[in-house]
Coordinates of C-alpha atoms in Angstrom, one line a residue:
Chain A
M1 CA -17.9 -18.4 4.6
A2 CA -16.4 -16.2 7.3
G3 CA -16.4 -12.5 6.9
E4 CA -13.7 -9.9 6.0
F5 CA -13.5 -8.7 9.6
D6 CA -13.2 -12.2 10.9
L7 CA -10.4 -12.9 8.5
I8 CA -8.5 -9.9 9.7
A9 CA -9.1 -10.7 13.4
R10 CA -8.1 -14.3 12.9
Y11 CA -5.0 -14.0 10.8
F12 CA -3.7 -10.5 10.9
N13 CA -4.5 -8.8 14.2
W14 CA -1.2 -9.1 16.1
P15 CA -0.4 -6.8 18.9
A16 CA 2.2 -4.1 18.1
Q17 CA 5.6 -4.9 19.6
G18 CA 7.6 -1.7 18.8
E19 CA 7.3 1.9 19.7
G20 CA 5.4 4.6 17.9
V21 CA 2.1 2.8 17.3
S22 CA -0.7 4.8 18.8
L23 CA -3.5 3.0 16.9
S24 CA -3.2 -0.2 14.9
V25 CA -5.5 -2.5 12.8
G26 CA -9.2 -1.8 13.2
D27 CA -10.0 1.9 12.7
D28 CA -10.3 4.1 9.6
A29 CA -6.5 4.6 9.8
A30 CA -3.5 3.7 11.9
L31 CA -1.7 6.4 13.9
L32 CA 2.0 6.5 14.1
S33 CA 4.6 8.7 15.8
V34 CA 7.8 9.2 13.8
K35 CA 10.9 9.9 15.9
A36 CA 12.0 13.5 16.2
Q37 CA 14.8 14.5 13.7
H38 CA 13.8 11.5 11.5
Q39 CA 12.1 11.3 8.2
L40 CA 9.6 8.7 7.2
A41 CA 10.8 6.3 4.5
I42 CA 8.0 4.6 2.5
S43 CA 8.1 1.9 -0.1
V44 CA 5.5 -0.4 -1.7
D45 CA 5.9 -3.7 -3.5
T46 CA 3.3 -6.0 -5.0
L47 CA 3.8 -9.8 -5.4
V48 CA 1.7 -11.6 -8.0
S49 CA 1.5 -15.4 -8.2
G50 CA 3.3 -16.8 -11.2
V51 CA 5.2 -13.5 -11.7
H52 CA 7.0 -12.8 -8.5
F53 CA 7.0 -16.4 -7.2
P54 CA 6.2 -19.8 -8.9
V55 CA 2.5 -20.7 -8.5
N56 CA 3.4 -23.7 -6.3
T57 CA 5.4 -21.7 -3.7
H58 CA 4.4 -22.5 -0.1
P59 CA 2.2 -19.8 1.4
A60 CA 4.5 -19.4 4.3
D61 CA 7.3 -18.6 1.9
I62 CA 5.1 -16.1 0.1
G63 CA 4.2 -14.4 3.4
H64 CA 7.8 -14.2 4.4
K65 CA 9.0 -12.9 1.0
A66 CA 6.2 -10.3 0.7
L67 CA 7.6 -8.6 3.7
S68 CA 11.3 -9.3 3.1
V69 CA 11.3 -7.6 -0.4
N70 CA 9.8 -4.5 1.2
V71 CA 12.1 -4.4 4.2
S72 CA 14.9 -4.7 1.6
D73 CA 13.9 -1.3 0.2
M74 CA 14.3 0.1 3.7
A75 CA 17.8 -1.4 4.0
A76 CA 18.6 0.1 0.6
M77 CA 17.5 3.5 1.7
G78 CA 19.5 3.3 5.0
A79 CA 16.3 3.4 6.9
E80 CA 15.3 1.4 10.0
P81 CA 12.1 -0.6 9.1
R82 CA 9.3 -0.1 11.6
W83 CA 5.8 -0.6 10.3
F84 CA 3.9 -2.1 7.4
T85 CA 0.4 -2.5 5.9
L86 CA -0.9 -5.5 3.9
A87 CA -3.4 -5.2 1.1
L88 CA -4.4 -8.8 0.3
T89 CA -6.6 -9.8 -2.6
L90 CA -7.7 -13.5 -2.7
P91 CA -10.0 -15.5 -4.9
E92 CA -11.4 -17.4 -1.9
Y93 CA -11.3 -17.8 1.8
N94 CA -8.8 -20.7 1.9
T95 CA -8.0 -21.5 5.5
A96 CA -4.8 -23.6 4.8
W97 CA -3.4 -20.9 2.6
L98 CA -4.2 -18.1 5.0
E99 CA -2.7 -20.0 7.9
G100 CA 0.6 -20.6 6.0
F101 CA 0.7 -17.1 4.7
S102 CA 0.0 -15.5 8.0
A103 CA 2.6 -17.7 9.8
G104 CA 5.3 -16.7 7.2
L105 CA 4.4 -13.1 7.4
K106 CA 4.4 -13.1 11.2
Q107 CA 7.8 -14.8 11.2
A108 CA 9.3 -12.1 8.9
A109 CA 7.7 -9.4 11.0
D110 CA 9.4 -10.9 14.1
D111 CA 12.7 -11.4 12.2
Y112 CA 12.9 -7.8 11.2
G113 CA 11.2 -6.3 14.2
V114 CA 8.4 -4.5 12.3
D115 CA 4.7 -4.2 13.2
L116 CA 1.6 -4.8 11.0
I117 CA -0.5 -1.7 11.5
G118 CA -3.3 -1.9 8.9
G119 CA -4.5 -3.3 5.7
D120 CA -7.3 -4.3 3.4
T121 CA -8.7 -7.7 2.3
T122 CA -10.6 -8.0 -0.9
R123 CA -11.8 -10.7 -3.2
G124 CA -10.2 -11.1 -6.6
S125 CA -7.2 -12.7 -8.3
Q126 CA -4.4 -13.2 -5.8
T127 CA -2.4 -10.1 -5.3
I128 CA -0.3 -9.2 -2.3
T129 CA 0.8 -5.6 -1.7
V130 CA 2.9 -4.7 1.3
Q131 CA 3.8 -1.1 2.1
I132 CA 6.7 -0.7 4.4
M133 CA 7.5 2.3 6.5
G134 CA 10.7 3.2 8.3
E135 CA 12.7 5.9 10.0
V136 CA 15.9 7.5 8.7
T137 CA 17.8 10.6 9.6
P138 CA 18.3 12.9 6.6
A139 CA 22.1 12.5 6.9
A140 CA 21.9 8.6 6.7
A141 CA 19.5 8.3 3.8
L142 CA 21.2 6.4 0.9
K143 CA 19.8 7.9 -2.3
R144 CA 20.4 6.4 -5.7
S145 CA 21.6 9.7 -6.9
A146 CA 24.5 10.0 -4.5
A147 CA 27.3 8.0 -6.2
K148 CA 30.4 10.0 -6.8
L149 CA 33.4 9.6 -9.3
G150 CA 35.9 7.2 -7.8
D151 CA 33.5 5.5 -5.3
V152 CA 34.2 1.8 -4.9
I153 CA 31.2 -0.4 -5.8
F154 CA 30.4 -3.1 -3.3
V155 CA 27.8 -5.8 -3.0
T156 CA 26.7 -7.8 0.1
G157 CA 26.5 -11.6 0.1
T158 CA 26.4 -13.5 -3.2
L159 CA 24.5 -12.9 -6.4
G160 CA 22.7 -15.2 -8.9
D161 CA 21.4 -17.8 -6.4
A162 CA 17.8 -16.8 -6.7
A163 CA 17.8 -16.8 -10.5
A164 CA 19.3 -20.4 -10.4
G165 CA 16.7 -21.2 -7.8
L166 CA 13.9 -20.0 -10.1
A167 CA 15.2 -22.1 -13.0
L168 CA 15.1 -25.1 -10.7
A169 CA 11.7 -24.3 -9.3
Q170 CA 10.3 -23.9 -12.8
G171 CA 11.9 -27.1 -14.1
D172 CA 11.9 -30.5 -12.6
S173 CA 15.6 -31.4 -12.5
S174 CA 15.8 -31.0 -8.7
I175 CA 13.5 -33.9 -8.2
Y176 CA 16.2 -36.3 -9.4
A177 CA 19.1 -34.7 -7.5
S178 CA 20.4 -36.2 -4.3
G179 CA 23.2 -35.8 -1.8
E180 CA 25.4 -32.7 -2.2
K181 CA 23.7 -31.7 -5.4
R182 CA 20.3 -31.8 -3.8
A183 CA 21.6 -29.6 -1.0
Y184 CA 22.8 -27.0 -3.5
H185 CA 19.5 -27.1 -5.2
D186 CA 17.7 -26.6 -1.9
Y187 CA 20.0 -23.7 -1.1
C188 CA 19.3 -21.8 -4.4
I189 CA 15.5 -22.4 -4.0
Q190 CA 15.7 -21.2 -0.4
R191 CA 17.5 -18.1 -1.6
L192 CA 14.6 -17.5 -4.0
N193 CA 11.8 -18.2 -1.6
R194 CA 13.2 -16.8 1.6
P195 CA 15.4 -13.8 0.7
T196 CA 17.0 -12.1 3.7
A197 CA 16.7 -8.3 3.7
R198 CA 20.1 -6.9 4.6
T199 CA 19.0 -4.8 7.5
V200 CA 22.0 -5.6 9.7
E201 CA 24.5 -4.8 6.9
S202 CA 22.5 -1.6 6.2
R203 CA 23.2 -0.2 9.7
I204 CA 27.0 -0.2 8.9
I205 CA 26.7 0.7 5.2
R206 CA 24.7 3.8 6.0
Q207 CA 27.6 5.1 8.0
Y208 CA 30.0 4.9 5.0
A209 CA 28.2 4.7 1.7
H210 CA 27.1 7.4 -0.8
A211 CA 24.5 5.6 -2.9
C212 CA 22.7 2.3 -2.4
I213 CA 20.1 0.1 -4.1
D214 CA 18.9 -3.4 -3.5
V215 CA 19.5 -6.0 -6.3
S216 CA 16.0 -7.1 -7.2
D217 CA 16.1 -7.0 -11.0
G218 CA 19.7 -8.2 -11.6
L219 CA 23.0 -6.4 -11.0
L220 CA 23.2 -4.6 -14.3
Q221 CA 19.7 -3.2 -14.2
D222 CA 19.9 -2.1 -10.6
L223 CA 23.4 -0.6 -11.1
M224 CA 22.1 1.3 -14.1
H225 CA 19.4 2.9 -11.9
V226 CA 22.2 4.2 -9.7
L227 CA 24.3 5.4 -12.6
K228 CA 21.3 7.2 -14.2
A229 CA 20.3 8.9 -11.0
S230 CA 23.9 9.9 -10.3
Q231 CA 24.8 10.7 -13.9
C232 CA 28.0 8.6 -13.9
G233 CA 29.3 5.3 -15.2
A234 CA 30.9 2.2 -13.8
V235 CA 33.7 -0.4 -14.4
I236 CA 32.7 -3.8 -13.1
N237 CA 35.4 -6.5 -12.4
T238 CA 33.1 -9.4 -13.3
D239 CA 35.7 -11.8 -11.9
D240 CA 35.1 -10.3 -8.5
I241 CA 31.3 -10.8 -8.4
P242 CA 30.7 -13.1 -5.5
F243 CA 29.0 -16.5 -6.1
S244 CA 27.9 -19.0 -3.5
E245 CA 29.5 -22.4 -3.3
A246 CA 26.1 -23.8 -4.3
L247 CA 25.9 -21.8 -7.5
S248 CA 29.5 -22.3 -8.5
S249 CA 29.1 -26.1 -8.0
L250 CA 26.0 -26.3 -10.1
H251 CA 26.9 -24.1 -13.0
P252 CA 29.9 -23.0 -15.1
P253 CA 31.3 -19.5 -14.5
E254 CA 29.5 -18.0 -17.6
Q255 CA 26.1 -19.2 -16.4
C256 CA 26.8 -17.9 -12.8
L257 CA 27.7 -14.5 -14.2
Q258 CA 24.6 -14.5 -16.4
Y259 CA 22.4 -15.2 -13.4
A260 CA 24.1 -12.5 -11.3
L261 CA 24.0 -9.8 -14.0
T262 CA 20.5 -10.3 -15.3
G263 CA 18.7 -12.6 -12.9
G264 CA 16.5 -11.0 -10.2
D265 CA 15.4 -11.6 -6.6
D266 CA 18.7 -11.7 -4.8
Y267 CA 17.9 -8.7 -2.5
E268 CA 21.5 -8.1 -1.8
L269 CA 22.6 -4.5 -1.4
L270 CA 24.7 -2.7 -4.1
F271 CA 26.3 0.4 -2.9
T272 CA 29.2 2.9 -3.4
V273 CA 31.7 3.8 -0.8
P274 CA 34.2 6.7 -1.1
D275 CA 37.7 5.3 -1.8
D276 CA 39.2 6.8 1.4
Q277 CA 36.4 5.2 3.5
C278 CA 36.8 1.7 2.2
D279 CA 39.3 0.4 4.8
G280 CA 37.2 1.6 7.7
F281 CA 34.1 0.1 6.1
I282 CA 35.6 -3.3 5.4
K283 CA 36.9 -3.4 8.9
A284 CA 33.5 -2.6 10.4
M285 CA 31.8 -5.2 8.3
S286 CA 34.3 -8.0 9.1
E287 CA 34.2 -7.2 12.8
Q288 CA 30.5 -8.2 12.7
Q289 CA 31.3 -11.1 10.3
L290 CA 29.2 -9.6 7.5
S291 CA 30.2 -10.3 4.0
C292 CA 30.8 -7.7 1.3
Q293 CA 32.8 -7.6 -1.9
A294 CA 34.3 -4.8 -4.0
I295 CA 33.3 -5.4 -7.6
G296 CA 34.3 -2.2 -9.4
Y297 CA 34.3 1.6 -9.3
I298 CA 32.4 4.6 -10.4
T299 CA 33.6 6.5 -13.6
D300 CA 32.5 9.7 -15.3
D301 CA 31.4 7.8 -18.4
A302 CA 27.7 8.7 -18.0
E303 CA 25.4 5.7 -17.7
Q304 CA 27.9 3.2 -19.2
I305 CA 28.8 -0.1 -17.5
I306 CA 31.9 -1.7 -18.9
N307 CA 33.8 -4.7 -17.6
Q308 CA 37.5 -4.8 -16.8
Y309 CA 38.3 -5.8 -20.4
S310 CA 36.6 -2.6 -21.6
H311 CA 33.5 -4.4 -22.9
L312 CA 30.2 -2.7 -22.7
L313 CA 27.7 -4.5 -20.5
T314 CA 24.0 -3.9 -21.2
A315 CA 21.3 -4.2 -18.7
T316 CA 18.6 -6.7 -19.8
G317 CA 17.3 -7.4 -16.3
F318 CA 13.7 -8.3 -15.5
Q319 CA 10.9 -5.8 -16.4
H320 CA 7.3 -6.3 -15.6
F321 CA 6.0 -4.6 -18.7
Chain B
M1 CA 5.6 -3.0 -25.2
A2 CA 7.1 -0.2 -23.1
G3 CA 8.7 -1.0 -19.8
E4 CA 7.7 -0.7 -16.2
F5 CA 9.9 2.4 -15.7
D6 CA 8.6 4.0 -18.8
L7 CA 5.0 3.5 -17.6
I8 CA 5.8 5.2 -14.3
A9 CA 7.6 8.0 -15.9
R10 CA 4.8 8.6 -18.5
Y11 CA 1.7 8.3 -16.3
F12 CA 2.6 8.7 -12.7
N13 CA 5.6 10.9 -12.2
W14 CA 4.0 14.2 -11.2
P15 CA 6.1 16.8 -9.3
A16 CA 5.2 17.0 -5.6
Q17 CA 3.1 20.1 -4.9
G18 CA 2.8 20.1 -1.1
E19 CA 5.3 20.4 1.7
G20 CA 7.1 17.6 3.5
V21 CA 8.3 15.6 0.4
S22 CA 12.1 15.2 0.5
L23 CA 12.2 12.4 -2.1
S24 CA 9.4 11.2 -4.3
V25 CA 8.9 8.5 -7.0
G26 CA 12.1 6.9 -8.4
D27 CA 14.2 5.7 -5.5
D28 CA 14.0 2.6 -3.2
A29 CA 11.7 4.6 -0.9
A30 CA 10.2 8.0 -0.7
L31 CA 11.2 10.3 2.2
L32 CA 8.7 12.4 4.0
S33 CA 8.8 14.9 6.9
V34 CA 5.8 14.7 9.3
K35 CA 5.0 18.1 10.9
A36 CA 6.1 18.5 14.6
Q37 CA 3.4 17.6 17.2
H38 CA 1.6 15.6 14.5
Q39 CA 1.1 11.9 14.1
L40 CA 1.1 10.1 10.8
A41 CA -2.4 8.6 9.8
I42 CA -2.2 5.7 7.4
S43 CA -4.9 3.7 5.6
V44 CA -4.9 1.4 2.6
D45 CA -7.8 0.4 0.3
T46 CA -7.8 -1.9 -2.7
L47 CA -10.3 -1.6 -5.6
V48 CA -11.0 -4.7 -7.7
S49 CA -12.8 -4.5 -11.0
G50 CA -16.3 -6.0 -10.8
V51 CA -16.2 -5.9 -7.0
H52 CA -15.6 -2.3 -6.1
F53 CA -16.8 -0.8 -9.4
P54 CA -18.7 -2.2 -12.4
V55 CA -16.4 -3.6 -15.0
N56 CA -17.5 -1.0 -17.6
T57 CA -16.6 2.0 -15.3
H58 CA -14.6 4.7 -17.1
P59 CA -10.9 4.5 -16.2
A60 CA -10.9 8.2 -15.2
D61 CA -13.7 7.4 -12.7
I62 CA -11.7 4.4 -11.4
G63 CA -8.6 6.6 -10.9
H64 CA -10.6 9.3 -9.1
K65 CA -12.4 6.9 -6.9
A66 CA -9.3 4.9 -5.9
L67 CA -8.0 8.0 -4.3
S68 CA -11.3 9.4 -3.0
V69 CA -12.1 6.3 -1.0
N70 CA -8.7 6.5 0.7
V71 CA -8.9 10.2 1.3
S72 CA -12.3 9.5 2.9
D73 CA -10.5 7.4 5.6
M74 CA -8.3 10.4 6.4
A75 CA -11.5 12.5 6.7
A76 CA -13.0 9.9 9.0
M77 CA -9.9 9.9 11.2
G78 CA -9.9 13.7 11.4
A79 CA -6.5 13.8 9.6
E80 CA -5.3 16.1 6.9
P81 CA -4.6 14.0 3.8
R82 CA -1.1 14.7 2.4
W83 CA 0.6 11.9 0.4
F84 CA -0.3 8.6 -1.3
T85 CA 1.3 5.6 -3.0
L86 CA -0.2 3.5 -5.8
A87 CA 0.3 -0.2 -6.3
L88 CA -1.2 -1.0 -9.8
T89 CA -1.5 -4.5 -11.2
L90 CA -2.6 -4.6 -14.8
P91 CA -3.1 -7.5 -17.3
E92 CA -1.6 -5.4 -20.1
Y93 CA -0.1 -2.1 -21.1
N94 CA -3.3 -0.4 -22.3
T95 CA -2.5 3.1 -23.3
A96 CA -6.1 4.3 -23.4
W97 CA -6.9 2.8 -20.0
L98 CA -3.7 4.2 -18.4
E99 CA -4.3 7.7 -19.8
G100 CA -7.9 7.8 -18.4
F101 CA -6.9 6.3 -15.1
S102 CA -3.9 8.6 -14.7
A103 CA -6.0 11.7 -15.6
G104 CA -8.7 10.7 -13.0
L105 CA -6.2 10.0 -10.3
K106 CA -4.3 13.3 -11.0
Q107 CA -7.6 15.2 -10.9
A108 CA -8.4 13.7 -7.5
A109 CA -4.9 14.4 -6.2
D110 CA -5.4 18.0 -7.2
D111 CA -8.9 18.1 -5.7
Y112 CA -7.7 16.9 -2.4
G113 CA -4.2 18.5 -2.5
V114 CA -2.3 15.3 -2.0
D115 CA 0.9 14.1 -3.6
L116 CA 1.7 10.7 -5.2
I117 CA 5.1 9.8 -3.7
G118 CA 5.7 6.2 -4.8
G119 CA 4.3 3.0 -6.0
D120 CA 4.7 -0.3 -7.9
T121 CA 3.4 -1.5 -11.2
T122 CA 3.1 -5.2 -11.8
R123 CA 1.5 -7.5 -14.3
G124 CA -1.6 -9.6 -13.3
S125 CA -5.3 -9.3 -12.9
Q126 CA -6.4 -5.7 -12.5
T127 CA -6.0 -4.6 -8.8
I128 CA -5.6 -1.0 -7.6
T129 CA -4.2 -0.4 -4.1
V130 CA -3.8 3.1 -2.8
Q131 CA -2.3 3.9 0.5
I132 CA -3.0 7.3 1.9
M133 CA -1.0 9.1 4.5
G134 CA -2.0 12.2 6.4
E135 CA -1.2 14.3 9.5
V136 CA -3.3 14.6 12.6
T137 CA -2.7 16.0 16.1
P138 CA -3.4 13.4 18.8
A139 CA -6.2 15.6 20.2
A140 CA -8.0 15.9 16.9
A141 CA -7.9 12.1 16.0
L142 CA -11.4 10.8 15.6
K143 CA -11.3 7.2 16.8
R144 CA -14.1 4.7 16.4
S145 CA -13.9 3.9 20.1
A146 CA -14.6 7.4 21.3
A147 CA -18.4 7.5 21.2
K148 CA -20.0 8.4 24.5
L149 CA -23.4 7.8 26.1
G150 CA -25.8 10.6 25.0
D151 CA -23.7 11.7 22.0
V152 CA -25.9 12.8 19.0
I153 CA -25.2 10.8 15.8
F154 CA -24.8 12.8 12.7
V155 CA -24.2 12.1 9.0
T156 CA -23.0 14.4 6.3
G157 CA -24.7 14.7 2.9
T158 CA -27.2 12.1 1.8
L159 CA -27.2 8.3 2.0
G160 CA -28.2 5.6 -0.4
D161 CA -27.4 7.3 -3.7
A162 CA -24.4 5.1 -4.5
A163 CA -26.3 1.9 -3.9
A164 CA -29.1 3.1 -6.2
G165 CA -26.4 4.1 -8.7
L166 CA -24.9 0.6 -8.5
A167 CA -28.3 -1.0 -9.2
L168 CA -28.6 1.3 -12.3
A169 CA -25.1 0.6 -13.5
Q170 CA -25.6 -3.1 -13.2
G171 CA -29.0 -3.0 -14.9
D172 CA -30.0 -1.4 -18.2
S173 CA -33.0 0.7 -17.2
S174 CA -31.1 4.0 -17.3
I175 CA -30.7 3.5 -21.0
Y176 CA -34.4 4.1 -21.5
A177 CA -34.7 7.0 -19.1
S178 CA -35.0 10.6 -20.3
G179 CA -35.5 14.1 -19.1
E180 CA -35.7 14.5 -15.3
K181 CA -35.5 10.8 -14.6
R182 CA -32.4 10.5 -16.7
A183 CA -30.8 13.4 -14.6
Y184 CA -31.7 11.5 -11.4
H185 CA -30.1 8.3 -12.8
D186 CA -27.0 10.2 -13.8
Y187 CA -26.8 11.8 -10.3
C188 CA -26.9 8.4 -8.6
I189 CA -24.3 6.9 -10.9
Q190 CA -22.1 9.9 -10.5
R191 CA -22.4 9.4 -6.7
L192 CA -21.2 5.8 -7.2
N193 CA -18.4 6.6 -9.6
R194 CA -17.1 10.0 -8.2
P195 CA -17.6 9.9 -4.5
T196 CA -16.4 13.1 -2.7
A197 CA -14.3 12.5 0.4
R198 CA -15.6 14.8 3.1
T199 CA -12.3 16.5 3.8
V200 CA -13.9 20.0 4.2
E201 CA -16.5 18.8 6.6
S202 CA -13.9 16.8 8.5
R203 CA -12.0 20.0 9.4
I204 CA -15.0 21.2 11.4
I205 CA -16.2 17.8 12.6
R206 CA -12.8 17.1 14.2
Q207 CA -13.2 20.2 16.4
Y208 CA -16.5 18.9 17.9
A209 CA -16.9 15.1 17.4
H210 CA -16.0 12.2 19.6
A211 CA -16.1 9.2 17.2
C212 CA -16.2 9.2 13.4
I213 CA -16.3 6.6 10.6
D214 CA -16.9 6.9 6.8
V215 CA -20.0 5.1 5.4
S216 CA -18.5 2.7 2.9
D217 CA -20.4 -0.5 3.7
G218 CA -23.8 0.9 4.6
L219 CA -25.0 2.9 7.6
L220 CA -25.8 -0.1 9.8
Q221 CA -22.6 -1.9 9.4
D222 CA -20.4 1.1 9.8
L223 CA -22.4 2.3 12.8
M224 CA -22.0 -1.1 14.3
H225 CA -18.2 -0.7 14.0
V226 CA -18.4 2.4 16.1
L227 CA -20.7 0.8 18.6
K228 CA -18.5 -2.3 19.0
A229 CA -15.3 -0.2 19.4
S230 CA -17.1 2.2 21.8
Q231 CA -19.0 -0.5 23.7
C232 CA -22.3 1.2 23.4
G233 CA -25.6 1.1 21.4
A234 CA -27.7 3.5 19.3
V235 CA -31.2 4.7 18.6
I236 CA -31.6 5.7 14.9
N237 CA -34.5 7.9 13.8
T238 CA -34.9 6.3 10.4
D239 CA -37.3 9.1 9.3
D240 CA -34.4 11.6 9.8
I241 CA -31.9 9.8 7.5
P242 CA -31.2 12.3 4.6
F243 CA -32.0 11.2 1.1
S244 CA -31.2 13.2 -2.1
E245 CA -34.0 14.6 -4.3
A246 CA -32.8 12.1 -7.0
L247 CA -33.1 9.1 -4.7
S248 CA -36.5 10.1 -3.3
S249 CA -37.8 10.8 -6.7
L250 CA -36.7 7.4 -8.1
H251 CA -37.7 5.1 -5.2
P252 CA -40.3 4.7 -2.5
P253 CA -39.2 5.5 1.1
E254 CA -38.7 1.9 2.0
Q255 CA -36.3 1.3 -0.9
C256 CA -34.4 4.5 -0.1
L257 CA -34.0 3.4 3.5
Q258 CA -32.8 -0.1 2.4
Y259 CA -30.2 1.5 0.2
A260 CA -29.1 3.9 3.0
L261 CA -28.9 1.2 5.7
T262 CA -27.2 -1.6 3.8
G263 CA -25.9 -0.2 0.5
G264 CA -22.3 0.8 0.3
D265 CA -20.1 3.4 -1.3
D266 CA -21.6 6.6 -0.1
Y267 CA -18.4 7.8 1.6
E268 CA -20.3 10.2 3.8
L269 CA -19.1 10.7 7.4
L270 CA -21.0 9.2 10.4
F271 CA -20.0 10.8 13.7
T272 CA -21.0 11.4 17.2
V273 CA -21.1 14.9 18.9
P274 CA -21.6 15.5 22.6
D275 CA -25.1 16.9 23.2
D276 CA -23.8 20.2 24.6
Q277 CA -21.6 20.8 21.5
C278 CA -24.3 20.3 18.9
D279 CA -25.5 23.9 18.6
G280 CA -22.0 25.2 18.1
F281 CA -21.3 22.4 15.6
I282 CA -24.4 22.9 13.5
K283 CA -23.8 26.6 13.4
A284 CA -20.2 26.1 12.3
M285 CA -21.3 23.7 9.5
S286 CA -24.1 26.0 8.3
E287 CA -21.8 29.0 8.2
Q288 CA -19.8 27.1 5.6
Q289 CA -22.9 25.8 3.9
L290 CA -22.0 22.2 4.7
S291 CA -24.8 19.8 5.1
C292 CA -25.2 17.5 8.1
Q293 CA -28.2 15.8 9.8
A294 CA -28.8 14.4 13.3
I295 CA -30.2 10.9 12.9
G296 CA -30.1 9.5 16.5
Y297 CA -28.1 9.2 19.6
I298 CA -25.8 6.8 21.5
T299 CA -27.2 4.6 24.3
D300 CA -25.7 2.2 26.8
D301 CA -27.4 -0.8 25.2
A302 CA -24.1 -2.4 24.1
E303 CA -23.8 -3.0 20.3
Q304 CA -27.6 -2.7 19.6
I305 CA -29.1 -0.5 17.0
I306 CA -32.8 0.1 17.4
N307 CA -35.0 2.5 15.5
Q308 CA -37.3 5.1 17.1
Y309 CA -40.1 2.5 17.2
S310 CA -37.9 0.2 19.4
H311 CA -37.3 -2.2 16.5
L312 CA -33.9 -3.9 16.4
L313 CA -32.0 -3.1 13.2
T314 CA -29.4 -5.6 12.1
A315 CA -26.4 -4.8 10.0
T316 CA -26.2 -6.8 6.8
G317 CA -24.0 -4.4 4.9
F318 CA -21.5 -5.5 2.3
Q319 CA -18.7 -7.9 3.3
H320 CA -15.9 -9.0 0.9
F321 CA -15.7 -12.5 2.3

């Protein structure tokens, strides 16, 4: 069996592409230079097999997703993602798995323009921890606590696809689908396995928005984090929540809504924009053909989410414990 | 069972003590300010139960060690440790374990003056990943590649204690020991379970040394990393390798040497000082009553370690794969 250092050299020792890396993989620590006038934004997420992805997920998808969900946190903070570390715990030295994982991770690193600058490999049950680091000016940082009364609540993209994809991946109904239905299944599973961190959208959002969060645990739970931190409430026009053609075709509206509100793993951005900034924001997004949808507004009814019919909506999104 | 957010709030949401923390636990990312003229040093280490510590290790020791081994990487880089994140994967919400772990981790954070600024908690087999971040001026950074021909090789403290402690922890002989012998056993087990990162020593070392590494995998393997990166060789005066009174009392010299050369987990610093700087360095260390010992010197015999009797020493230290 090859050694730990061989494993790193073979699968994870890519030359740094971007600026700011003085010393990368292979010393006691990496050395980075953060741009002047910028703060360092840091986030860490662990993926566990069978919890954060189905056990039969392709290793390339796992590698790609491990980085995407972390880059998504940078997008949610309004930060430019720059560097990451990988702490990889594996039960065995499985060449096929490592090749797939490494390829997917490298693809994501290239997609987002971030550099792997260090890590650790250990033996044990499979656990994948990525820590992402980025740069942000203090003025652009999108804190959860920054939502203000009257802000319009937006989301990027569509919600609920990943939850529908998870139900498909855990069941076996997709095996029997064909034609258009099969394409919709594949779309939802792709949304689960290959989420796209909204870095492009974030560059516009951070010029207009007050608060922002990424939707990883379902719309209700993630919105509640913003409301708690900002000490306000929200009205959500559930009819305005955007669904994909695939999701709408596969499921009745109530099921789509359920997936969007309490399903996880969409990694879209949920953010609040001051009312008088909305026109400019929507124009800037549409000029770059980026999708966003207003779904409600911020109220002073602390930590309460109600829908347009004045019904209380309670967050029962995914919790790990 | 309490939720993920409750777990973080209860056990890991300590107020930041130091400077530079604009935003800590509880948002999509933490925000840090790195001092002007400084680089950010980053390292990550995972601890797996049964691999990096015996399964019966007290959770407070695990928490303390998880941070110490990471702070040790900062010391080895010549960096001042400042902030860390914790990615904690646990099979269950075990209050007693979490209380112990949290207390040990907090103790270490206080000991080293570092702040917990973010993390992730997930369900799965127990895996503890800490990422440490520190600040270093480019001139003070102690890279593995910086050893030069003729440099004197030093180590801090004593070597081999942790390996002896591991043998004791894995066996049952310590149960029957009493008196002085019991004290020696306890000392070695303490060295295994509560390693001290050499941050105080590092502040002097970085003023004098060329290359530095921490001894985590045994003297030979860690020295070999320096020699490979620096493209040089070394002569080691094995008679000069420092042993503790406890180790020397428990084991014959050959066994002490074996533990020091190929045992792991000592977390002492191994570093090279230019010959003409040694007097000043030794004086500075002794003024602060810090222990160090010259054990050899750097040669141009690429990547070869020989002892004073011209015998080749081969690194067979601990590898995870």
